[in-house]
Coordinates of C-alpha atoms and ligand atoms in Angstrom, one line a residue:
M58 CA 109.4 73.8 89.2
N59 CA 109.4 70.3 90.4
F60 CA 107.5 67.5 88.6
T61 CA 108.6 64.8 91.0
L62 CA 106.3 63.4 93.7
T63 CA 107.7 62.9 97.2
E64 CA 108.3 59.4 98.5
E65 CA 105.2 59.8 100.7
Q66 CA 103.0 60.9 97.8
E67 CA 104.2 57.9 95.7
M68 CA 103.3 55.6 98.6
I69 CA 99.8 57.1 99.0
K70 CA 99.2 56.8 95.2
Q71 CA 100.3 53.2 95.3
A72 CA 98.1 52.5 98.3
A73 CA 95.1 54.0 96.6
K74 CA 95.9 52.0 93.4
D75 CA 96.2 48.7 95.3
F76 CA 93.0 49.4 97.2
A77 CA 91.1 50.3 94.1
H78 CA 92.2 47.0 92.4
A79 CA 91.6 44.8 95.4
E80 CA 88.5 46.3 96.8
L81 CA 86.7 48.5 94.3
L82 CA 87.1 46.5 91.1
P83 CA 85.3 43.4 92.4
G84 CA 81.6 44.0 92.0
V85 CA 81.9 47.4 90.4
I86 CA 79.7 46.4 87.4
D87 CA 77.1 44.8 89.7
R88 CA 76.9 47.8 92.0
D89 CA 76.4 50.0 88.9
E90 CA 73.7 47.8 87.6
K91 CA 71.8 47.5 90.9
Q92 CA 72.5 51.1 92.0
Q93 CA 74.1 49.7 95.2
F94 CA 76.0 52.0 97.6
P95 CA 79.5 50.8 98.3
S96 CA 79.0 50.7 102.1
E97 CA 81.8 48.1 102.8
Q98 CA 84.3 49.8 100.5
V99 CA 83.6 53.2 102.1
K100 CA 84.1 51.7 105.6
K101 CA 87.5 50.3 104.5
M102 CA 88.5 53.7 102.9
G103 CA 87.7 55.3 106.3
E104 CA 90.1 52.8 108.0
L105 CA 92.8 53.6 105.5
G106 CA 92.4 57.3 106.2
F107 CA 90.9 58.3 102.8
M108 CA 87.8 60.0 104.3
G109 CA 89.6 62.9 106.0
M110 CA 92.8 63.1 104.1
M111 CA 93.6 66.7 104.6
V112 CA 92.2 67.0 108.1
D113 CA 94.5 67.7 111.0
P114 CA 95.2 64.4 112.9
E115 CA 94.0 66.3 116.0
Y116 CA 90.5 65.9 114.5
G117 CA 90.9 62.3 113.3
G118 CA 92.3 63.1 109.8
S119 CA 95.4 62.0 108.0
G120 CA 97.0 65.5 107.9
L121 CA 98.1 65.1 104.2
D122 CA 98.4 67.7 101.5
T123 CA 95.9 68.4 98.7
L124 CA 98.2 66.7 96.1
S125 CA 98.1 63.4 98.0
Y126 CA 94.3 63.7 98.1
V127 CA 94.2 64.4 94.3
L128 CA 96.5 61.4 93.6
T129 CA 94.2 59.2 95.7
M130 CA 91.1 60.5 93.9
E131 CA 92.7 59.8 90.6
E132 CA 93.6 56.2 91.4
L133 CA 90.2 55.4 92.9
S134 CA 88.4 57.0 90.0
K135 CA 90.3 54.9 87.4
I136 CA 88.3 52.0 88.8
D137 CA 85.1 53.3 90.4
A138 CA 83.8 56.8 90.2
S139 CA 80.7 55.9 92.3
S140 CA 83.0 55.3 95.3
S141 CA 85.4 58.2 94.6
V142 CA 82.6 60.7 94.7
V143 CA 81.8 59.7 98.3
V144 CA 85.5 60.4 99.1
S145 CA 85.4 63.7 97.3
V146 CA 82.3 65.1 99.0
N147 CA 83.3 63.9 102.4
N148 CA 86.8 65.3 102.1
S149 CA 86.6 68.5 100.1
L150 CA 83.1 69.8 100.9
V151 CA 82.2 68.4 104.3
C152 CA 85.5 68.0 106.2
Y153 CA 87.1 71.0 104.6
G154 CA 84.1 73.2 105.3
L155 CA 83.9 72.2 109.0
E156 CA 87.7 72.3 109.6
S157 CA 88.1 75.7 108.0
F158 CA 85.0 77.5 109.2
G159 CA 83.4 75.4 112.0
S160 CA 83.5 76.2 115.7
E161 CA 85.7 74.1 118.1
E162 CA 82.5 72.4 119.4
Q163 CA 81.4 71.6 115.9
K164 CA 84.8 70.1 115.1
E165 CA 84.8 68.0 118.2
K166 CA 81.2 66.8 117.7
Y167 CA 81.1 66.2 114.0
L168 CA 84.5 66.6 112.3
K169 CA 86.3 63.8 114.2
K170 CA 83.7 61.2 113.2
L171 CA 83.6 62.4 109.6
A172 CA 87.4 62.6 109.1
S173 CA 87.9 59.1 110.5
G174 CA 85.1 57.7 108.3
E175 CA 83.0 56.6 111.2
I176 CA 80.2 58.6 109.6
I177 CA 79.9 60.3 106.2
G178 CA 78.5 63.7 105.3
A179 CA 76.6 65.5 102.6
F180 CA 76.7 69.0 101.2
C181 CA 73.3 70.5 100.4
L182 CA 73.1 73.5 98.2
S183 CA 71.1 72.6 95.1
E184 CA 67.4 73.1 94.9
P185 CA 64.8 72.6 92.2
E186 CA 65.5 76.2 91.0
A187 CA 68.9 76.9 92.5
G188 CA 71.7 74.8 91.1
S189 CA 73.9 77.1 89.1
D190 CA 72.0 80.1 90.3
A191 CA 73.1 79.4 93.9
T192 CA 72.0 82.7 95.4
S193 CA 68.3 81.9 94.7
Q194 CA 67.8 79.8 97.8
K195 CA 64.2 79.0 98.6
T196 CA 64.9 76.8 101.6
T197 CA 64.5 79.0 104.7
A198 CA 66.0 78.9 108.1
I199 CA 64.0 81.3 110.2
D200 CA 65.7 82.7 113.3
K201 CA 63.7 81.9 116.4
G202 CA 66.2 83.1 119.1
D203 CA 68.0 80.0 120.3
H204 CA 67.3 77.9 117.2
Y205 CA 66.4 78.1 113.5
V206 CA 63.3 76.5 111.8
L207 CA 64.3 74.9 108.5
N208 CA 61.8 74.5 105.7
G209 CA 62.3 73.5 102.0
T210 CA 63.7 71.0 99.6
K211 CA 67.2 70.1 98.4
N212 CA 67.9 68.2 95.2
W213 CA 70.5 65.8 93.8
I214 CA 72.2 65.4 97.1
T215 CA 75.2 63.0 96.9
N216 CA 75.3 60.6 100.0
G217 CA 71.7 61.7 100.4
N218 CA 70.6 58.6 102.4
S219 CA 74.0 57.2 103.5
A220 CA 75.1 60.4 105.3
S221 CA 74.6 61.1 109.0
V222 CA 75.5 64.8 108.9
Y223 CA 74.3 67.3 106.3
L224 CA 75.6 70.9 105.7
V225 CA 72.5 72.7 104.5
I226 CA 72.5 76.1 102.9
A227 CA 69.3 78.2 103.6
Q228 CA 68.0 81.7 103.5
T229 CA 67.5 83.4 106.9
H230 CA 67.1 87.1 106.0
I231 CA 65.2 87.1 102.7
K232 CA 65.6 90.9 102.0
K233 CA 69.4 90.6 102.3
G234 CA 69.8 88.3 99.3
Y235 CA 72.9 86.2 99.4
K236 CA 74.2 88.1 102.4
G237 CA 71.2 86.6 104.4
I238 CA 72.1 83.0 103.7
N239 CA 73.3 80.6 106.4
A240 CA 75.0 77.2 106.5
L241 CA 73.5 74.8 109.1
I242 CA 74.6 71.4 110.3
V243 CA 71.6 69.1 110.2
E244 CA 71.6 65.6 111.7
K245 CA 69.8 62.6 110.1
G246 CA 66.8 61.8 112.3
M247 CA 66.0 65.3 113.4
P248 CA 62.2 65.6 113.6
G249 CA 60.8 66.9 110.3
F250 CA 63.8 65.9 108.2
E251 CA 62.8 63.4 105.5
I252 CA 64.9 61.7 102.8
G253 CA 63.2 61.7 99.4
P254 CA 63.3 58.9 96.8
K255 CA 66.6 57.8 95.3
E256 CA 67.4 59.2 91.8
N257 CA 67.7 56.6 89.0
K258 CA 70.8 58.0 87.3
L259 CA 72.8 57.7 84.0
G260 CA 76.1 57.4 85.7
I261 CA 77.8 57.1 89.1
R262 CA 74.9 54.8 89.9
G263 CA 76.5 53.3 93.0
S264 CA 76.4 56.6 94.8
D265 CA 73.1 57.4 96.4
T266 CA 71.6 60.7 95.2
H267 CA 68.4 61.9 96.9
S268 CA 66.2 64.9 97.4
L269 CA 65.8 66.0 101.0
I270 CA 62.7 67.5 102.5
F271 CA 62.7 69.8 105.6
N272 CA 59.4 70.4 107.4
D273 CA 59.8 72.7 110.4
V274 CA 63.1 71.1 111.4
K275 CA 64.4 72.7 114.6
I276 CA 68.2 73.4 114.3
P277 CA 70.0 74.7 117.4
K278 CA 71.8 78.0 116.9
E279 CA 75.2 76.4 117.7
N280 CA 74.8 74.4 114.5
R281 CA 75.2 77.5 112.3
I282 CA 78.7 77.6 110.6
G283 CA 80.4 81.0 110.9
E284 CA 78.7 84.4 111.5
D285 CA 75.1 85.1 110.6
G286 CA 74.9 85.5 106.8
F287 CA 78.2 83.7 106.1
G288 CA 76.4 80.8 104.3
F289 CA 76.8 81.8 100.7
K290 CA 80.5 82.6 101.1
F291 CA 80.9 79.3 102.9
A292 CA 79.4 77.5 99.9
M293 CA 81.6 79.4 97.4
K294 CA 84.8 78.9 99.3
T295 CA 84.1 75.2 99.9
L296 CA 83.0 74.5 96.4
A297 CA 86.3 76.1 95.1
G298 CA 88.2 73.3 96.7
G299 CA 85.5 70.7 95.9
R300 CA 86.1 71.4 92.2
I301 CA 89.7 70.2 92.6
G302 CA 88.4 66.9 93.9
I303 CA 86.0 66.5 91.0
A304 CA 88.7 67.5 88.5
A305 CA 90.8 64.7 89.9
Q306 CA 87.9 62.4 89.6
A307 CA 87.5 63.3 85.9
L308 CA 91.2 62.8 85.4
G309 CA 91.0 59.4 86.9
I310 CA 88.0 58.4 84.8
A311 CA 89.9 59.5 81.6
A312 CA 93.1 57.8 82.6
G313 CA 91.3 54.6 83.6
A314 CA 89.5 54.4 80.2
Y315 CA 92.6 55.2 78.3
E316 CA 94.6 52.4 80.1
L317 CA 91.9 49.9 79.3
A318 CA 91.7 51.0 75.6
K319 CA 95.5 51.0 75.2
N320 CA 95.8 47.4 76.6
Y321 CA 92.8 46.2 74.5
S322 CA 94.3 47.7 71.3
K323 CA 97.5 45.6 71.9
E324 CA 95.4 42.4 72.1
R325 CA 92.6 42.8 69.7
R326 CA 93.5 41.9 66.1
A327 CA 92.0 43.1 62.8
F328 CA 93.3 43.0 59.3
G329 CA 96.1 40.6 60.3
T330 CA 97.6 42.6 63.2
E331 CA 96.8 44.1 66.6
I332 CA 94.6 47.2 66.1
A333 CA 97.2 49.4 67.9
N334 CA 99.3 48.9 64.7
H335 CA 96.7 50.8 62.7
Q336 CA 97.3 54.5 62.7
A337 CA 93.5 55.2 63.1
I338 CA 93.8 53.6 66.6
A339 CA 97.4 54.7 67.4
F340 CA 96.5 58.4 66.8
K341 CA 93.5 58.2 69.0
L342 CA 95.8 56.9 71.8
A343 CA 98.2 59.7 71.1
D344 CA 95.5 62.3 71.5
M345 CA 94.1 60.7 74.6
H346 CA 97.5 60.5 76.2
T347 CA 98.4 64.1 75.4
Q348 CA 95.0 65.4 76.7
I349 CA 95.2 63.4 79.9
E350 CA 98.7 64.6 80.6
A351 CA 97.6 68.2 80.1
A352 CA 94.6 67.7 82.4
R353 CA 96.8 66.1 85.0
Y354 CA 99.1 69.1 85.2
L355 CA 96.1 71.5 85.5
V356 CA 94.7 69.3 88.3
Y357 CA 98.1 69.0 90.2
K358 CA 98.7 72.8 89.8
A359 CA 95.4 73.6 91.4
A360 CA 96.2 71.2 94.3
W361 CA 99.6 72.8 94.5
D362 CA 98.1 76.3 94.6
K363 CA 95.8 75.2 97.5
D364 CA 98.8 73.8 99.4
Q365 CA 100.9 76.9 98.8
G366 CA 98.1 79.1 100.2
N367 CA 97.6 80.7 96.8
N368 CA 94.1 81.6 95.5
Y369 CA 92.8 78.5 93.7
D370 CA 89.4 79.8 92.4
I371 CA 90.7 80.0 88.8
S372 CA 93.1 77.1 88.8
G373 CA 90.5 74.8 90.3
A374 CA 87.9 76.0 87.8
M375 CA 90.3 75.5 84.9
A376 CA 91.2 72.0 86.1
K377 CA 87.6 71.0 86.4
L378 CA 86.5 72.5 83.1
Y379 CA 89.3 70.8 81.2
A380 CA 89.6 67.5 83.0
S381 CA 85.9 66.9 82.7
Q382 CA 86.0 67.6 79.0
V383 CA 88.9 65.2 78.6
A384 CA 87.0 62.6 80.6
M385 CA 84.0 62.8 78.3
E386 CA 86.1 62.8 75.1
T387 CA 88.4 60.1 76.2
T388 CA 85.7 57.7 77.4
V389 CA 83.8 58.1 74.1
E390 CA 87.0 57.3 72.2
A391 CA 87.7 54.3 74.5
V392 CA 84.3 52.9 73.7
Q393 CA 85.1 53.4 70.0
I394 CA 88.4 51.5 70.3
F395 CA 86.7 48.7 72.0
G396 CA 84.1 48.6 69.2
G397 CA 81.3 46.1 69.8
N398 CA 82.8 45.1 73.1
G399 CA 82.8 48.7 74.2
F400 CA 79.0 48.6 74.1
V401 CA 79.0 45.7 76.5
K402 CA 79.0 46.2 80.2
E403 CA 81.7 43.7 81.2
Y404 CA 84.4 45.8 79.4
H405 CA 83.9 48.7 81.8
V406 CA 84.4 51.6 79.3
E407 CA 80.6 52.1 78.7
R408 CA 80.2 52.7 82.4
M409 CA 83.1 55.1 82.4
M410 CA 81.5 57.0 79.6
R411 CA 78.3 57.3 81.6
D412 CA 80.2 58.3 84.7
A413 CA 82.2 60.9 83.0
K414 CA 79.2 63.1 82.1
I415 CA 78.4 64.1 85.7
T416 CA 81.9 65.7 86.1
Q417 CA 80.8 68.4 83.6
I418 CA 77.7 69.0 85.7
Y419 CA 78.1 68.7 89.5
E420 CA 80.0 71.2 91.8
G421 CA 79.5 73.8 89.1
T422 CA 78.7 73.0 85.4
S423 CA 81.3 73.7 82.7
E424 CA 79.4 76.9 81.9
I425 CA 79.7 78.0 85.6
Q426 CA 83.5 77.2 85.5
K427 CA 83.7 79.6 82.5
I428 CA 82.0 82.3 84.5
V429 CA 84.5 81.9 87.3
I430 CA 87.5 81.8 84.9
S431 CA 86.4 84.7 82.8
R432 CA 85.5 86.9 85.8
N433 CA 88.9 86.2 87.3
I434 CA 90.9 86.9 84.1
L435 CA 88.9 90.1 83.4
K436 CA 89.2 91.6 86.8
N437 CA 92.9 92.1 86.5
Ligands
LIG695 N1 85.3 82.7 97.4 C1 84.8 83.6 98.3 N2 83.8 84.4 98.0 C2 83.2 84.3 96.8 C3 83.6 83.3 95.9 C4 84.7 82.5 96.2 N3 85.1 81.5 95.4 N4 82.8 83.4 94.8 C5 81.9 84.4 95.0 N5 82.1 84.9 96.3 C6 81.4 86.0 96.9 C7 81.6 87.3 96.1 O1 82.8 87.9 96.5 C8 80.4 88.1 96.5 O2 80.6 88.6 97.8 P1 80.8 90.2 98.0 O3 79.6 90.9 97.5 O4 81.0 90.4 99.5 O5 82.1 90.5 97.3 C9 79.3 87.0 96.7 O6 80.0 85.8 96.9 C10 78.4 86.9 95.5 O7 79.2 86.6 94.4 P2 78.8 86.9 92.9 O8 78.2 88.3 92.8 O9 79.9 86.6 92.0 O10 77.5 85.9 92.8 P3 76.7 85.4 91.5 O11 75.3 85.3 91.8 O12 77.1 86.2 90.3 O13 77.3 83.9 91.3 C11 78.6 82.1 90.6 C12 78.5 83.6 91.1 C13 77.8 81.8 89.4 C14 80.1 81.8 90.4 C15 78.1 81.2 91.8 O14 76.7 81.3 91.9 C16 78.3 79.7 91.6 O15 79.4 79.2 91.8 N6 77.3 78.9 91.1 C17 77.4 77.5 90.9 C18 77.2 76.8 92.2 C19 77.4 75.4 92.1 O16 78.6 74.9 92.0 N7 76.3 74.6 92.1 C20 76.4 73.2 92.0 C21 75.8 72.6 93.2 S1 76.8 71.9 94.4 S2 76.9 70.0 93.6

């Protein structure tokens, strides 16, 4: 076992930390308040190579390992989870999905621009009645020979309006169930493709979440990813890695709130001393620190599994399940340590508490992670 980061990983972590403080922190409260998408920040993250971190440089990516990606997600999420979710979706769902399963033509046409951050992508699986129950797709992609005709609605799509390329999961052969599902590449502006209203959310308010409506959208056959009927497996395999990204986001939110609470407890005075000197506060910090460290090793282990070529279904699910729980508990405690100030926007922790909640929901709820974990442990 080796718990030491390489020199390169340390440099990437530091670069992400510096970027987060210099570019994400200014205006983060305002963007949250106004639900403003971090367009400038995303552009700069593309220039730094954060939008296609694991993609082969041949396709415009940074060619880094999953651990470097996780370290970056952690540092960005300490400051601004609304920006880091854009990085997560673009890297681990869109770029990974295209690089691993797309055709050479698809990689040339779409991946290069996505990995360099020239454009961003969205991953469209959820529907009004198919979030956790992902096999129940009502969106249809009917085979018309040289093209598909796409009809239906997708919900809660991250990067819903800001994306240029959408990976859309849809049912082609209804009688075949999940074996009849396809994944199609849809471009913004294709006739019949409409972007629905923006959701007014509890947290990650800077990210733009929309429903999408498809009315007889004509999709060329060459935009299907993989073989006919590969769509459900495509979604499952891609989400397995996506969960590592969200686990890293949850870890970052927890660690960010903990650092703020620790610093505050050394400044704020009550009963004649800094509140950190009261055991009620010191023990909270001890619990937070221990849980964050445990979450960190689950997240890094999942990234390591992916880099080693090991199966990471279970390690990714455990990392997401635990890190998201720690994010929720830690941010609630951080607000408590800040007391009255914790309830006020300028101290950041209330935003982190709101942002933490989504990590227990998207890319598979905590209950779904328990299904994945229990099935994996019981099959052996
Ligand atoms: N990698 C590869 N294949 C996978 C897989 C994975 N991680 N997980 C499932 N599959 C395959 C199965 O092997 C099976 O194929 P075969 O019949 O050829 O073996 C197929 O997919 C169906 O799997 P299963 O029978 O387990 O499907 P279920 O309907 O029971 O669903 C869960 C399994 C619940 C795990 C799945 O629906 C899921 O992950 N749901 C949550 C989706 C999600 O994350 N939604 C959030 C929206 S994205 S923000």
